[in-house]
Amino acid sequence: MADSATRYASLPRSRALLILICLILFIGWCLAVAPGRGLIPKPSDAKESDMAIYANVVQRMHAGEGYYEALGSELRSHKRPTSSVLNWRTPLHLSLLALFPNLIVARVLLGIAALAALAIGFILVACGGNGALAAIQTLLMFGIFVPCFAQPGIFFAELWAAALIMISIGAYGFGWRRTGVGVGLLAVFFRELALPYVLVSGLLAWKKSRRREVLVLTAGLGAYAVYLLVHVLMVTSRITPADLPNPAGWVQFGGVSFLLRTSSVGW
């Protein structure tokens, strides 16, 4: 296994303490400026939720309908803004679910991926000599991965990508670099939110002069760019003047309260 010490282990005690104090102050500031109202948004009608839309898309694909036809029809019937490519998810996730004979298989796979992610996180920290921290970390992570063990969880690509990222980190930690690269790239194809993780992985590989790893990551990101371009072309060819725009705009600056509501997941 690779050295489990973090970059903070090389810092002088005074600098590490300063970083800890700054982190505590930042958390305190976030809590002070957060609004008094609840941070977790009220759930919408289950029939109008993203989960319901994606479940219907998978059912329609099982019946033989194409991905973009099924997704476009469901988004429009639920009055979602479809005039922008940003509201059309890339096809890998739901297309994969539609390939399974039933959703139980998908639940089992996602559950196994979540358990693997939890186990890898625990082992990496515990082998670094801190069993108590490993247990606390695993408990906190379990709060994030709880939805992986329920059927609604399979319809959210973020959960698949999160489990894949954690498995990729574990593979790097165990020295299985090829697995780490491959699983990390797969996470991007599930959800583009994993892109920063892969970019950081590439930067670290470049700094360590691991040229082959950088080459593979670059090739993988190139393949993702082609995949995304095809997706954009498929969507734009189906957008009509009747499609609704997002009235609030796609780029908004909600401040700290928005960040806290966005991260209100888990325990």
Coordinates of C-alpha atoms in Angstrom, one line a residue:
M1 CA 0.0 0.0 0.0
A2 CA 1.2 3.5 -0.7
D3 CA 2.1 5.9 2.1
S4 CA -1.2 6.8 3.8
A5 CA 0.2 10.1 5.3
T6 CA -1.5 13.2 3.9
R7 CA 0.2 16.4 2.7
Y8 CA -0.5 18.0 6.1
A9 CA 1.8 15.5 7.8
S10 CA 4.8 17.4 6.4
L11 CA 3.6 20.8 7.7
P12 CA 5.1 22.3 10.9
R13 CA 2.9 22.1 13.9
S14 CA 2.3 25.9 13.9
R15 CA 1.2 26.0 10.3
A16 CA -1.1 23.0 10.7
L17 CA -2.7 24.7 13.7
L18 CA -3.1 27.9 11.8
I19 CA -4.9 26.0 9.0
L20 CA -7.2 24.3 11.6
I21 CA -8.0 27.6 13.2
C22 CA -8.9 29.2 9.8
L23 CA -11.1 26.2 9.0
I24 CA -13.0 26.6 12.3
L25 CA -13.4 30.3 11.7
F26 CA -14.7 29.7 8.2
I27 CA -17.2 27.1 9.4
G28 CA -18.3 29.5 12.1
W29 CA -18.7 32.3 9.5
C30 CA -20.8 30.0 7.3
L31 CA -23.1 29.2 10.2
A32 CA -23.4 32.9 11.2
V33 CA -24.5 34.1 7.7
A34 CA -26.8 31.2 7.0
P35 CA -30.5 32.1 7.0
G36 CA -32.6 31.2 9.9
R37 CA -34.9 29.0 7.8
G38 CA -34.2 25.3 7.3
L39 CA -31.3 24.6 5.0
I40 CA -32.8 21.5 3.4
P41 CA -35.4 22.5 0.7
K42 CA -38.9 21.1 1.1
P43 CA -39.3 18.0 -1.0
S44 CA -41.4 18.5 -4.1
D45 CA -44.4 16.4 -5.2
A46 CA -43.1 12.8 -5.7
K47 CA -44.9 12.7 -9.1
E48 CA -42.9 15.7 -10.2
S49 CA -39.5 14.8 -8.8
D50 CA -36.4 14.0 -10.8
M51 CA -36.6 10.5 -9.6
A52 CA -40.0 10.0 -11.1
I53 CA -38.9 11.5 -14.4
Y54 CA -35.9 9.2 -14.7
A55 CA -37.8 6.2 -13.6
N56 CA -40.4 6.9 -16.3
V57 CA -37.5 7.3 -18.9
V58 CA -36.1 3.9 -17.9
Q59 CA -39.6 2.3 -18.3
R60 CA -40.0 3.8 -21.7
M61 CA -36.6 2.6 -22.8
H62 CA -37.5 -0.9 -21.6
A63 CA -40.5 -0.6 -23.9
G64 CA -38.2 0.1 -26.9
E65 CA -38.2 3.9 -27.0
G66 CA -35.0 5.8 -27.6
Y67 CA -33.2 7.7 -24.8
Y68 CA -33.6 11.2 -26.1
E69 CA -37.2 10.7 -27.2
A70 CA -38.2 9.3 -23.8
L71 CA -36.3 12.0 -21.8
G72 CA -37.6 14.9 -23.9
S73 CA -41.1 13.7 -23.6
E74 CA -40.9 13.3 -19.8
L75 CA -39.2 16.6 -19.3
R76 CA -41.8 18.4 -21.4
S77 CA -44.7 16.6 -19.7
H78 CA -43.4 17.8 -16.3
K79 CA -43.0 21.4 -17.6
R80 CA -39.2 21.3 -17.1
P81 CA -37.1 23.9 -19.0
T82 CA -35.9 22.0 -22.1
S83 CA -34.7 24.8 -24.3
S84 CA -31.1 24.4 -22.9
V85 CA -28.8 21.4 -23.2
L86 CA -28.0 21.8 -19.5
N87 CA -31.3 20.2 -18.5
W88 CA -30.8 17.1 -20.6
R89 CA -28.6 14.5 -18.7
T90 CA -26.0 12.6 -20.7
P91 CA -27.3 9.1 -21.7
L92 CA -24.9 6.6 -20.1
H93 CA -26.5 6.4 -16.7
L94 CA -30.2 5.8 -17.6
S95 CA -29.2 3.8 -20.7
L96 CA -27.3 1.4 -18.5
L97 CA -30.3 1.1 -16.1
A98 CA -32.5 0.3 -19.1
L99 CA -30.1 -2.6 -20.1
F100 CA -30.7 -4.5 -16.9
P101 CA -33.6 -7.0 -16.9
N102 CA -34.9 -5.4 -13.7
L103 CA -33.9 -2.6 -11.3
I104 CA -33.0 -5.1 -8.6
V105 CA -29.7 -5.8 -10.4
A106 CA -29.0 -2.0 -10.5
R107 CA -29.7 -1.7 -6.8
V108 CA -27.4 -4.6 -6.0
L109 CA -24.6 -3.1 -8.1
L110 CA -24.9 0.3 -6.6
G111 CA -25.1 -1.2 -3.1
I112 CA -21.9 -3.2 -3.7
A113 CA -20.2 -0.1 -5.1
A114 CA -21.2 1.9 -2.0
L115 CA -20.0 -0.9 0.4
A116 CA -16.7 -1.1 -1.5
A117 CA -16.3 2.7 -1.2
L118 CA -16.9 2.6 2.6
A119 CA -14.6 -0.4 3.1
I120 CA -11.8 1.2 1.1
G121 CA -12.1 4.5 3.0
F122 CA -11.9 2.6 6.3
I123 CA -9.0 0.4 5.4
L124 CA -6.9 3.3 4.0
V125 CA -7.3 5.4 7.2
A126 CA -7.0 2.5 9.6
C127 CA -3.8 1.2 8.0
G128 CA -2.4 4.7 8.6
G129 CA -2.6 4.0 12.3
N130 CA -5.8 5.7 13.3
G131 CA -8.6 3.3 13.8
A132 CA -10.9 5.8 15.6
L133 CA -10.7 8.3 12.8
A134 CA -11.4 5.5 10.3
A135 CA -14.5 4.6 12.2
I136 CA -15.8 8.2 12.4
Q137 CA -15.0 8.8 8.7
T138 CA -16.9 5.6 7.7
L139 CA -19.9 6.6 9.8
L140 CA -20.0 10.1 8.2
M141 CA -19.6 8.6 4.7
F142 CA -22.4 6.1 5.4
G143 CA -24.8 9.0 5.8
I144 CA -24.0 10.0 2.2
F145 CA -24.3 6.5 0.8
V146 CA -27.5 5.5 2.5
P147 CA -29.6 6.3 -0.6
C148 CA -27.5 3.8 -2.5
F149 CA -29.3 1.0 -0.7
A150 CA -32.8 2.2 -1.7
Q151 CA -34.4 2.0 -5.1
P152 CA -34.7 5.8 -5.6
G153 CA -30.9 6.1 -5.3
I154 CA -30.2 4.2 -8.5
F155 CA -31.8 7.0 -10.6
F156 CA -29.3 9.6 -9.4
A157 CA -26.0 9.6 -11.3
E158 CA -24.4 11.6 -8.6
L159 CA -24.5 8.6 -6.3
W160 CA -22.9 6.3 -8.9
A161 CA -20.2 8.9 -9.6
A162 CA -19.5 9.4 -5.9
A163 CA -19.0 5.7 -5.2
L164 CA -16.7 5.4 -8.3
I165 CA -14.7 8.4 -7.1
M166 CA -14.2 6.8 -3.7
I167 CA -13.2 3.5 -5.3
S168 CA -10.8 5.3 -7.6
I169 CA -9.2 7.1 -4.6
G170 CA -8.8 3.8 -2.8
A171 CA -7.2 2.2 -5.9
Y172 CA -4.7 5.1 -5.9
G173 CA -4.1 4.6 -2.2
F174 CA -3.4 0.9 -2.7
G175 CA -1.0 1.6 -5.5
W176 CA -3.4 0.3 -8.2
R177 CA -2.9 3.3 -10.5
R178 CA -4.5 1.8 -13.6
T179 CA -7.6 0.9 -11.8
G180 CA -7.7 4.4 -10.2
V181 CA -7.4 6.1 -13.6
G182 CA -10.1 3.9 -15.2
V183 CA -12.7 4.1 -12.5
G184 CA -12.1 7.9 -12.1
L185 CA -12.8 8.4 -15.8
L186 CA -15.9 6.2 -15.7
A187 CA -17.2 8.5 -12.9
V188 CA -17.0 11.4 -15.3
F189 CA -19.1 9.6 -17.9
F190 CA -21.7 9.0 -15.3
R191 CA -21.8 12.7 -14.2
E192 CA -19.7 15.6 -15.3
L193 CA -19.4 16.8 -11.7
A194 CA -16.6 14.2 -11.3
L195 CA -14.5 16.2 -13.8
P196 CA -12.6 18.3 -11.2
Y197 CA -11.5 15.0 -9.5
V198 CA -10.0 13.7 -12.7
L199 CA -8.3 17.0 -13.5
V200 CA -6.7 17.0 -10.1
S201 CA -5.6 13.4 -10.6
G202 CA -4.0 14.4 -13.9
L203 CA -2.2 17.4 -12.3
L204 CA -0.8 15.2 -9.6
A205 CA 0.3 12.6 -12.1
W206 CA 2.0 15.3 -14.2
K207 CA 3.8 16.7 -11.2
K208 CA 5.1 13.2 -10.4
S209 CA 6.2 12.8 -14.0
R210 CA 3.9 9.7 -14.6
R211 CA 3.7 10.4 -18.3
R212 CA 1.7 7.2 -19.2
E213 CA -0.9 8.0 -16.6
V214 CA -1.2 11.6 -17.9
L215 CA -1.5 10.2 -21.5
V216 CA -4.3 7.8 -20.5
L217 CA -6.2 10.6 -18.6
T218 CA -5.8 12.9 -21.5
A219 CA -7.1 10.3 -23.9
G220 CA -10.0 9.5 -21.6
L221 CA -11.0 13.2 -21.3
G222 CA -10.7 13.5 -25.1
A223 CA -13.2 10.6 -25.4
Y224 CA -15.5 12.3 -22.9
A225 CA -15.3 15.5 -25.0
V226 CA -16.5 13.5 -28.1
Y227 CA -19.2 11.9 -26.0
L228 CA -20.4 15.3 -24.8
L229 CA -20.3 16.8 -28.2
V230 CA -22.5 14.0 -29.6
H231 CA -24.9 14.5 -26.7
V232 CA -25.1 18.2 -27.4
L233 CA -25.8 17.6 -31.1
M234 CA -28.5 15.0 -30.3
V235 CA -30.2 17.4 -27.9
T236 CA -30.0 20.5 -30.1
S237 CA -31.5 18.7 -33.0
R238 CA -34.6 18.0 -30.8
I239 CA -35.1 21.4 -29.2
T240 CA -38.1 23.3 -30.6
P241 CA -39.3 26.9 -30.2
A242 CA -42.0 25.6 -27.9
D243 CA -39.5 24.3 -25.3
L244 CA -39.5 26.2 -22.1
P245 CA -36.5 28.3 -20.9
N246 CA -35.3 28.4 -17.3
P247 CA -37.0 31.6 -16.0
A248 CA -34.4 32.1 -13.3
G249 CA -31.3 31.5 -15.5
W250 CA -28.8 28.7 -15.3
V251 CA -26.1 30.7 -13.6
Q252 CA -27.0 32.2 -10.2
F253 CA -25.0 33.4 -7.2
G254 CA -26.8 32.3 -4.1
G255 CA -24.0 32.9 -1.6
V256 CA -23.1 30.7 1.3
S257 CA -26.7 29.8 2.1
F258 CA -26.9 28.2 -1.4
L259 CA -23.7 26.2 -0.8
L260 CA -25.0 25.0 2.6
R261 CA -28.4 23.9 1.1
T262 CA -26.6 22.1 -1.8
S263 CA -24.4 20.2 0.6
S264 CA -27.2 19.2 3.0
V265 CA -26.9 15.5 2.3
G266 CA -26.4 12.7 4.7
W267 CA -26.7 12.8 8.4

